[in-house]
PDB file of C-alpha atoms and ligand atoms in Angstrom:
ATOM      1  CA  UNK A   1      13.908  20.658 -29.528  1.00 43.00           C
ATOM      2  CA  UNK A   2      16.710  18.734 -27.906  1.00 57.00           C
ATOM      3  CA  UNK A   3      18.506  16.587 -30.422  1.00 53.00           C
ATOM      4  CA  UNK A   4      17.814  13.574 -28.218  1.00 55.00           C
ATOM      5  CA  UNK A   5      14.137  14.290 -27.763  1.00 50.00           C
ATOM      6  CA  UNK A   6      13.042  11.971 -30.507  1.00 45.00           C
ATOM      7  CA  UNK A   7      10.093   9.645 -30.074  1.00 47.00           C
ATOM      8  CA  UNK A   8      11.808   7.071 -32.294  1.00 51.00           C
ATOM      9  CA  UNK A   9      15.410   7.675 -31.321  1.00 63.00           C
ATOM     10  CA  UNK A  10      17.748   6.102 -33.886  1.00 69.00           C
ATOM     11  CA  UNK A  11      20.785   4.077 -32.890  1.00 72.00           C
ATOM     12  CA  UNK A  12      23.220   6.964 -33.544  1.00 77.00           C
ATOM     13  CA  UNK A  13      21.298   9.241 -31.198  1.00 85.00           C
ATOM     14  CA  UNK A  14      21.121   6.484 -28.617  1.00 86.00           C
ATOM     15  CA  UNK A  15      24.898   5.930 -28.873  1.00 90.00           C
ATOM     16  CA  UNK A  16      25.599   9.649 -28.547  1.00 91.00           C
ATOM     17  CA  UNK A  17      23.367   9.805 -25.511  1.00 93.00           C
ATOM     18  CA  UNK A  18      25.091   6.812 -23.918  1.00 93.00           C
ATOM     19  CA  UNK A  19      28.465   8.511 -24.525  1.00 94.00           C
ATOM     20  CA  UNK A  20      27.218  11.719 -22.977  1.00 94.00           C
ATOM     21  CA  UNK A  21      25.941   9.851 -19.934  1.00 95.00           C
ATOM     22  CA  UNK A  22      29.277   8.047 -19.564  1.00 94.00           C
ATOM     23  CA  UNK A  23      31.117  11.387 -19.684  1.00 95.00           C
ATOM     24  CA  UNK A  24      28.835  12.894 -17.051  1.00 96.00           C
ATOM     25  CA  UNK A  25      29.388   9.880 -14.823  1.00 94.00           C
ATOM     26  CA  UNK A  26      32.819  11.282 -13.905  1.00 92.00           C
ATOM     27  CA  UNK A  27      31.547  14.724 -12.948  1.00 96.00           C
ATOM     28  CA  UNK A  28      30.323  15.598  -9.521  1.00 96.00           C
ATOM     29  CA  UNK A  29      26.618  15.891  -8.911  1.00 98.00           C
ATOM     30  CA  UNK A  30      26.631  19.687  -8.598  1.00 98.00           C
ATOM     31  CA  UNK A  31      28.308  19.890 -12.031  1.00 98.00           C
ATOM     32  CA  UNK A  32      25.697  17.595 -13.501  1.00 98.00           C
ATOM     33  CA  UNK A  33      22.912  19.781 -12.105  1.00 98.00           C
ATOM     34  CA  UNK A  34      24.617  22.864 -13.567  1.00 98.00           C
ATOM     35  CA  UNK A  35      24.999  21.075 -16.902  1.00 97.00           C
ATOM     36  CA  UNK A  36      21.269  20.229 -16.896  1.00 97.00           C
ATOM     37  CA  UNK A  37      20.298  23.838 -16.169  1.00 97.00           C
ATOM     38  CA  UNK A  38      22.491  25.055 -19.060  1.00 96.00           C
ATOM     39  CA  UNK A  39      21.344  22.341 -21.408  1.00 95.00           C
ATOM     40  CA  UNK A  40      17.618  22.786 -20.715  1.00 95.00           C
ATOM     41  CA  UNK A  41      17.118  26.462 -19.938  1.00 90.00           C
ATOM     42  CA  UNK A  42      13.356  25.993 -20.382  1.00 90.00           C
ATOM     43  CA  UNK A  43      11.303  22.964 -19.516  1.00 90.00           C
ATOM     44  CA  UNK A  44      13.616  21.426 -16.904  1.00 97.00           C
ATOM     45  CA  UNK A  45      11.782  20.321 -13.762  1.00 98.00           C
ATOM     46  CA  UNK A  46      12.888  18.650 -10.542  1.00 98.00           C
ATOM     47  CA  UNK A  47      10.709  15.849  -9.199  1.00 98.00           C
ATOM     48  CA  UNK A  48      10.798  16.198  -5.451  1.00 97.00           C
ATOM     49  CA  UNK A  49       9.323  13.782  -2.940  1.00 96.00           C
ATOM     50  CA  UNK A  50      11.172  15.705  -0.196  1.00 97.00           C
ATOM     51  CA  UNK A  51      13.117  12.581   0.676  1.00 96.00           C
ATOM     52  CA  UNK A  52      16.810  12.902   1.523  1.00 97.00           C
ATOM     53  CA  UNK A  53      18.077  12.620  -2.057  1.00 97.00           C
ATOM     54  CA  UNK A  54      15.601  15.168  -3.327  1.00 98.00           C
ATOM     55  CA  UNK A  55      16.608  17.647  -0.629  1.00 98.00           C
ATOM     56  CA  UNK A  56      20.205  17.346  -1.895  1.00 98.00           C
ATOM     57  CA  UNK A  57      18.976  18.223  -5.376  1.00 98.00           C
ATOM     58  CA  UNK A  58      16.843  21.106  -4.112  1.00 98.00           C
ATOM     59  CA  UNK A  59      19.956  22.538  -2.479  1.00 98.00           C
ATOM     60  CA  UNK A  60      22.109  22.005  -5.570  1.00 98.00           C
ATOM     61  CA  UNK A  61      19.535  23.277  -8.030  1.00 98.00           C
ATOM     62  CA  UNK A  62      18.785  26.454  -6.103  1.00 98.00           C
ATOM     63  CA  UNK A  63      22.528  27.229  -6.066  1.00 97.00           C
ATOM     64  CA  UNK A  64      22.632  27.437  -9.852  1.00 97.00           C
ATOM     65  CA  UNK A  65      19.097  28.373 -10.914  1.00 96.00           C
ATOM     66  CA  UNK A  66      17.389  31.585  -9.795  1.00 93.00           C
ATOM     67  CA  UNK A  67      13.864  30.281 -10.430  1.00 95.00           C
ATOM     68  CA  UNK A  68      13.835  26.479 -10.552  1.00 97.00           C
ATOM     69  CA  UNK A  69      10.680  24.536 -11.232  1.00 98.00           C
ATOM     70  CA  UNK A  70      10.291  21.988  -8.442  1.00 98.00           C
ATOM     71  CA  UNK A  71       7.196  19.826  -8.264  1.00 98.00           C
ATOM     72  CA  UNK A  72       5.829  17.159  -5.978  1.00 98.00           C
ATOM     73  CA  UNK A  73       3.112  14.582  -6.289  1.00 98.00           C
ATOM     74  CA  UNK A  74       0.659  15.317  -3.542  1.00 98.00           C
ATOM     75  CA  UNK A  75      -1.202  12.049  -3.128  1.00 97.00           C
ATOM     76  CA  UNK A  76      -3.070  13.554  -0.204  1.00 97.00           C
ATOM     77  CA  UNK A  77      -1.617  10.740   1.902  1.00 97.00           C
ATOM     78  CA  UNK A  78       1.808  12.083   2.787  1.00 98.00           C
ATOM     79  CA  UNK A  79       3.122  12.258   6.341  1.00 98.00           C
ATOM     80  CA  UNK A  80       2.536  15.480   8.325  1.00 98.00           C
ATOM     81  CA  UNK A  81       6.352  15.683   8.635  1.00 98.00           C
ATOM     82  CA  UNK A  82       6.615  15.740   4.842  1.00 98.00           C
ATOM     83  CA  UNK A  83       4.088  18.560   4.506  1.00 98.00           C
ATOM     84  CA  UNK A  84       5.970  20.522   7.156  1.00 98.00           C
ATOM     85  CA  UNK A  85       9.256  19.998   5.301  1.00 98.00           C
ATOM     86  CA  UNK A  86       7.678  21.275   2.088  1.00 98.00           C
ATOM     87  CA  UNK A  87       6.787  24.522   3.876  1.00 98.00           C
ATOM     88  CA  UNK A  88      10.239  24.753   5.441  1.00 98.00           C
ATOM     89  CA  UNK A  89      12.073  24.134   2.157  1.00 98.00           C
ATOM     90  CA  UNK A  90       9.999  26.713   0.298  1.00 97.00           C
ATOM     91  CA  UNK A  91      10.733  29.325   2.936  1.00 97.00           C
ATOM     92  CA  UNK A  92      14.418  28.493   3.216  1.00 97.00           C
ATOM     93  CA  UNK A  93      15.133  28.359  -0.528  1.00 97.00           C
ATOM     94  CA  UNK A  94      12.556  30.877  -1.706  1.00 96.00           C
ATOM     95  CA  UNK A  95      10.715  28.857  -4.320  1.00 94.00           C
ATOM     96  CA  UNK A  96       7.131  27.793  -4.660  1.00 95.00           C
ATOM     97  CA  UNK A  97       6.594  24.118  -5.370  1.00 96.00           C
ATOM     98  CA  UNK A  98       4.237  22.997  -8.057  1.00 98.00           C
ATOM     99  CA  UNK A  99       1.709  20.728  -6.384  1.00 98.00           C
ATOM    100  CA  UNK A 100       0.618  17.970  -8.755  1.00 98.00           C
ATOM    101  CA  UNK A 101      -2.556  16.225  -7.622  1.00 98.00           C
ATOM    102  CA  UNK A 102      -4.554  13.165  -8.685  1.00 98.00           C
ATOM    103  CA  UNK A 103      -7.936  13.581 -10.365  1.00 98.00           C
ATOM    104  CA  UNK A 104      -9.662  12.098  -7.318  1.00 98.00           C
ATOM    105  CA  UNK A 105      -9.202  13.212  -3.745  1.00 97.00           C
ATOM    106  CA  UNK A 106      -8.478  10.417  -1.273  1.00 96.00           C
ATOM    107  CA  UNK A 107     -12.119  10.589  -0.153  1.00 97.00           C
ATOM    108  CA  UNK A 108     -13.430  10.395  -3.727  1.00 98.00           C
ATOM    109  CA  UNK A 109     -11.139   7.434  -4.395  1.00 98.00           C
ATOM    110  CA  UNK A 110     -12.535   5.658  -1.355  1.00 97.00           C
ATOM    111  CA  UNK A 111     -16.082   6.343  -2.541  1.00 97.00           C
ATOM    112  CA  UNK A 112     -15.327   5.006  -6.014  1.00 97.00           C
ATOM    113  CA  UNK A 113     -12.985   2.083  -5.272  1.00 97.00           C
ATOM    114  CA  UNK A 114     -13.664   1.247  -1.642  1.00 96.00           C
ATOM    115  CA  UNK A 115     -11.702   1.634   1.545  1.00 96.00           C
ATOM    116  CA  UNK A 116      -7.870   1.445   1.564  1.00 96.00           C
ATOM    117  CA  UNK A 117      -7.311   0.660  -2.111  1.00 96.00           C
ATOM    118  CA  UNK A 118      -3.577   0.728  -1.336  1.00 94.00           C
ATOM    119  CA  UNK A 119      -3.845  -2.398   0.771  1.00 92.00           C
ATOM    120  CA  UNK A 120      -5.844  -4.358  -1.796  1.00 93.00           C
ATOM    121  CA  UNK A 121      -4.523  -3.053  -5.137  1.00 94.00           C
ATOM    122  CA  UNK A 122      -1.457  -0.892  -4.496  1.00 94.00           C
ATOM    123  CA  UNK A 123      -0.500  -0.773  -8.187  1.00 93.00           C
ATOM    124  CA  UNK A 124      -3.913   0.625  -9.035  1.00 95.00           C
ATOM    125  CA  UNK A 125      -3.700   3.122  -6.194  1.00 97.00           C
ATOM    126  CA  UNK A 126      -0.225   4.272  -7.331  1.00 96.00           C
ATOM    127  CA  UNK A 127      -1.478   4.522 -10.908  1.00 96.00           C
ATOM    128  CA  UNK A 128      -4.316   6.821  -9.838  1.00 97.00           C
ATOM    129  CA  UNK A 129      -2.400   8.920  -7.315  1.00 97.00           C
ATOM    130  CA  UNK A 130       1.125   9.043  -8.760  1.00 97.00           C
ATOM    131  CA  UNK A 131       1.699   7.554 -12.213  1.00 96.00           C
ATOM    132  CA  UNK A 132      -1.108   9.264 -14.134  1.00 97.00           C
ATOM    133  CA  UNK A 133      -0.655  12.685 -12.499  1.00 98.00           C
ATOM    134  CA  UNK A 134       3.068  12.492 -13.326  1.00 97.00           C
ATOM    135  CA  UNK A 135       2.360  11.556 -16.940  1.00 97.00           C
ATOM    136  CA  UNK A 136       0.012  14.513 -17.288  1.00 97.00           C
ATOM    137  CA  UNK A 137       2.466  16.914 -15.672  1.00 98.00           C
ATOM    138  CA  UNK A 138       5.500  15.863 -17.717  1.00 97.00           C
ATOM    139  CA  UNK A 139       3.648  15.890 -21.039  1.00 96.00           C
ATOM    140  CA  UNK A 140       4.900  19.348 -22.067  1.00 95.00           C
ATOM    141  CA  UNK A 141       8.308  19.334 -20.339  1.00 96.00           C
ATOM    142  CA  UNK A 142      11.761  18.865 -21.912  1.00 95.00           C
ATOM    143  CA  UNK A 143      13.642  17.178 -19.101  1.00 97.00           C
ATOM    144  CA  UNK A 144      13.097  16.019 -15.554  1.00 97.00           C
ATOM    145  CA  UNK A 145      15.634  15.536 -12.823  1.00 98.00           C
ATOM    146  CA  UNK A 146      15.225  12.862 -10.171  1.00 97.00           C
ATOM    147  CA  UNK A 147      17.054  11.723  -7.047  1.00 97.00           C
ATOM    148  CA  UNK A 148      17.155   8.013  -7.871  1.00 95.00           C
ATOM    149  CA  UNK A 149      20.292   6.080  -6.933  1.00 96.00           C
ATOM    150  CA  UNK A 150      21.497   2.814  -8.392  1.00 95.00           C
ATOM    151  CA  UNK A 151      21.737   0.961  -5.111  1.00 89.00           C
ATOM    152  CA  UNK A 152      18.135   1.660  -4.092  1.00 86.00           C
ATOM    153  CA  UNK A 153      16.360  -1.105  -6.028  1.00 78.00           C
ATOM    154  CA  UNK A 154      17.071  -3.687  -8.718  1.00 81.00           C
ATOM    155  CA  UNK A 155      15.090  -1.619 -11.222  1.00 82.00           C
ATOM    156  CA  UNK A 156      17.388   1.356 -10.554  1.00 87.00           C
ATOM    157  CA  UNK A 157      20.714  -0.468 -10.611  1.00 91.00           C
ATOM    158  CA  UNK A 158      21.496   0.491 -14.224  1.00 90.00           C
ATOM    159  CA  UNK A 159      20.120   4.023 -14.092  1.00 94.00           C
ATOM    160  CA  UNK A 160      22.252   6.237 -16.343  1.00 96.00           C
ATOM    161  CA  UNK A 161      23.111   9.825 -15.461  1.00 97.00           C
ATOM    162  CA  UNK A 162      21.106  10.995 -18.431  1.00 96.00           C
ATOM    163  CA  UNK A 163      18.743   9.086 -20.663  1.00 93.00           C
ATOM    164  CA  UNK A 164      15.737   9.494 -22.870  1.00 94.00           C
ATOM    165  CA  UNK A 165      12.728   8.493 -20.777  1.00 94.00           C
ATOM    166  CA  UNK A 166      10.540   6.619 -23.230  1.00 92.00           C
ATOM    167  CA  UNK A 167       7.840   6.115 -20.614  1.00 91.00           C
ATOM    168  CA  UNK A 168       7.202   9.863 -20.420  1.00 94.00           C
ATOM    169  CA  UNK A 169       8.745  11.116 -23.684  1.00 94.00           C
ATOM    170  CA  UNK A 170      11.416  13.484 -22.348  1.00 95.00           C
ATOM    171  CA  UNK A 171      14.978  13.515 -21.059  1.00 96.00           C
ATOM    172  CA  UNK A 172      15.656  12.191 -17.580  1.00 96.00           C
ATOM    173  CA  UNK A 173      18.631  13.256 -15.511  1.00 97.00           C
ATOM    174  CA  UNK A 174      19.759  11.376 -12.385  1.00 98.00           C
ATOM    175  CA  UNK A 175      22.648  13.400 -10.903  1.00 98.00           C
ATOM    176  CA  UNK A 176      22.892  11.165  -7.816  1.00 98.00           C
ATOM    177  CA  UNK A 177      22.825   7.835  -9.642  1.00 97.00           C
ATOM    178  CA  UNK A 178      26.265   6.820  -8.349  1.00 96.00           C
ATOM    179  CA  UNK A 179      25.805   8.164  -4.811  1.00 97.00           C
ATOM    180  CA  UNK A 180      25.364   6.003  -1.720  1.00 95.00           C
ATOM    181  CA  UNK A 181      23.016   6.746   1.149  1.00 93.00           C
ATOM    182  CA  UNK A 182      26.055   7.845   3.175  1.00 96.00           C
ATOM    183  CA  UNK A 183      26.981  10.362   0.456  1.00 97.00           C
ATOM    184  CA  UNK A 184      23.465  11.783   0.674  1.00 97.00           C
ATOM    185  CA  UNK A 185      23.476  12.299   4.439  1.00 97.00           C
ATOM    186  CA  UNK A 186      27.045  13.587   4.419  1.00 98.00           C
ATOM    187  CA  UNK A 187      25.938  16.271   1.972  1.00 98.00           C
ATOM    188  CA  UNK A 188      22.807  17.146   3.972  1.00 98.00           C
ATOM    189  CA  UNK A 189      24.743  17.544   7.203  1.00 98.00           C
ATOM    190  CA  UNK A 190      27.736  19.389   5.734  1.00 98.00           C
ATOM    191  CA  UNK A 191      25.483  21.857   3.989  1.00 98.00           C
ATOM    192  CA  UNK A 192      22.898  22.112   6.775  1.00 98.00           C
ATOM    193  CA  UNK A 193      20.119  21.125   4.434  1.00 98.00           C
ATOM    194  CA  UNK A 194      16.763  20.516   6.141  1.00 98.00           C
ATOM    195  CA  UNK A 195      15.476  16.967   5.854  1.00 98.00           C
ATOM    196  CA  UNK A 196      12.519  14.919   6.955  1.00 98.00           C
ATOM    197  CA  UNK A 197      12.884  14.067  10.677  1.00 97.00           C
ATOM    198  CA  UNK A 198      11.393  10.638   9.963  1.00 97.00           C
ATOM    199  CA  UNK A 199      14.767   9.676   8.467  1.00 96.00           C
ATOM    200  CA  UNK A 200      16.145   9.799  12.017  1.00 95.00           C
ATOM    201  CA  UNK A 201      13.388   7.505  13.282  1.00 95.00           C
ATOM    202  CA  UNK A 202      13.813   4.407  11.140  1.00 92.00           C
ATOM    203  CA  UNK A 203      12.380   5.654   7.846  1.00 93.00           C
ATOM    204  CA  UNK A 204      15.190   5.624   5.253  1.00 90.00           C
ATOM    205  CA  UNK A 205      12.644   5.864   2.425  1.00 90.00           C
ATOM    206  CA  UNK A 206       9.466   7.889   2.840  1.00 94.00           C
ATOM    207  CA  UNK A 207       6.378   7.701   0.688  1.00 94.00           C
ATOM    208  CA  UNK A 208       2.670   7.742   1.496  1.00 96.00           C
ATOM    209  CA  UNK A 209       1.676   7.168   5.096  1.00 96.00           C
ATOM    210  CA  UNK A 210      -0.368   3.988   4.580  1.00 94.00           C
ATOM    211  CA  UNK A 211       2.455   2.283   2.656  1.00 93.00           C
ATOM    212  CA  UNK A 212       5.556   3.301   4.613  1.00 93.00           C
ATOM    213  CA  UNK A 213       6.813   1.591   7.756  1.00 90.00           C
ATOM    214  CA  UNK A 214       9.977   2.093   9.780  1.00 89.00           C
ATOM    215  CA  UNK A 215      12.709  -0.515   9.235  1.00 87.00           C
ATOM    216  CA  UNK A 216      15.180  -2.115  11.626  1.00 85.00           C
ATOM    217  CA  UNK A 217      18.809  -1.002  11.525  1.00 82.00           C
ATOM    218  CA  UNK A 218      20.608  -2.878   8.736  1.00 80.00           C
ATOM    219  CA  UNK A 219      17.429  -3.790   6.847  1.00 81.00           C
ATOM    220  CA  UNK A 220      17.052  -2.902   3.192  1.00 78.00           C
ATOM    221  CA  UNK A 221      16.327   0.825   3.002  1.00 75.00           C
ATOM    222  CA  UNK A 222      13.193   0.328   0.943  1.00 72.00           C
ATOM    223  CA  UNK A 223      11.856  -2.653   2.874  1.00 78.00           C
ATOM    224  CA  UNK A 224       9.511  -0.321   4.728  1.00 77.00           C
ATOM    225  CA  UNK A 225       7.744   0.615   1.501  1.00 80.00           C
ATOM    226  CA  UNK A 226       4.740  -1.644   0.774  1.00 74.00           C
ATOM    227  CA  UNK A 227       6.053  -3.938   3.522  1.00 77.00           C
ATOM    228  CA  UNK A 228       4.889  -7.520   3.112  1.00 74.00           C
ATOM    229  CA  UNK A 229       4.110  -7.065  -0.581  1.00 78.00           C
ATOM    230  CA  UNK A 230       6.244  -7.756  -3.644  1.00 76.00           C
ATOM    231  CA  UNK A 231       5.862  -4.190  -4.841  1.00 76.00           C
ATOM    232  CA  UNK A 232       9.047  -2.089  -4.616  1.00 73.00           C
ATOM    233  CA  UNK A 233       8.321   0.829  -6.960  1.00 75.00           C
ATOM    234  CA  UNK A 234       5.454   3.251  -7.503  1.00 76.00           C
ATOM    235  CA  UNK A 235       5.793   2.864 -11.273  1.00 75.00           C
ATOM    236  CA  UNK A 236       7.375   6.282 -11.828  1.00 78.00           C
ATOM    237  CA  UNK A 237      10.844   4.929 -12.682  1.00 75.00           C
ATOM    238  CA  UNK A 238      10.521   1.962 -15.004  1.00 71.00           C
TER     239      UNK A 238
HETATM  240  S1  LIG B   1       2.254   4.641  -2.137  1.00 86.39           S
HETATM  241 FE1  LIG B   1       0.438   3.601  -1.313  1.00 86.39          FE
HETATM  242  S2  LIG B   1      -1.070   5.198  -0.800  1.00 86.39           S
HETATM  243 FE2  LIG B   1       0.554   6.129  -2.088  1.00 86.39          FE
HETATM  244  S3  LIG B   1      -0.280   6.029  -4.123  1.00 86.39           S
HETATM  245 FE3  LIG B   1       0.958   4.163  -3.881  1.00 86.39          FE
HETATM  246  S4  LIG B   1      -0.410   2.566  -3.082  1.00 86.39           S
HETATM  247 FE4  LIG B   1      -1.463   4.573  -2.896  1.00 86.39          FE
END
């Protein structure tokens, strides 16, 4: 078991982890991904929404891991462009994604909770279609890697490079925490990494179809997610 994977982490472990994260802060993202692969040879998974940041990590991870475990939360409500990118990425990089699904299909959810739960109770909808499936999937894993960046939302602004994720009970690694959106697209273009074409049509952040709108140039990148509501996060990264 990783020395940091302690349900009741003591202050010395927490300090050591904070030091480690501070050290990693000065390494480039590819090095951090390599470090994670070495550190967690079993039980490391990449959470992939197939957004721009996650495509960077797919590219980096497949450079250093012959058989990476890459999963996505299939809410059943993703854009057709996202499903097409999943197929393209699997073919290009030669991996098979783990498809993590909610207990209820979208149709069953509608039957049980009524039409368009996302518009009436988006937190409940995200809990059913994203948060709970993620909790179940991560239950037996050692570490997960995510593409969150500090400048995306207020909740993410202090995201460390590596931390113990108390919400899910495992290590969490954020190799792109210090990157900007420009860094992300520079990497995608330089390395000819496939990305969701919706990014070129006003969708800087892409989630489920019913809850994602295009934004105007210069608007906050996540303002198209749950537009008109106070919600800014699915609840996966608290
Ligand atoms: S993003 Fe919208 S549709 Fe997707 S799970 Fe959350 S509330 Fe439901």
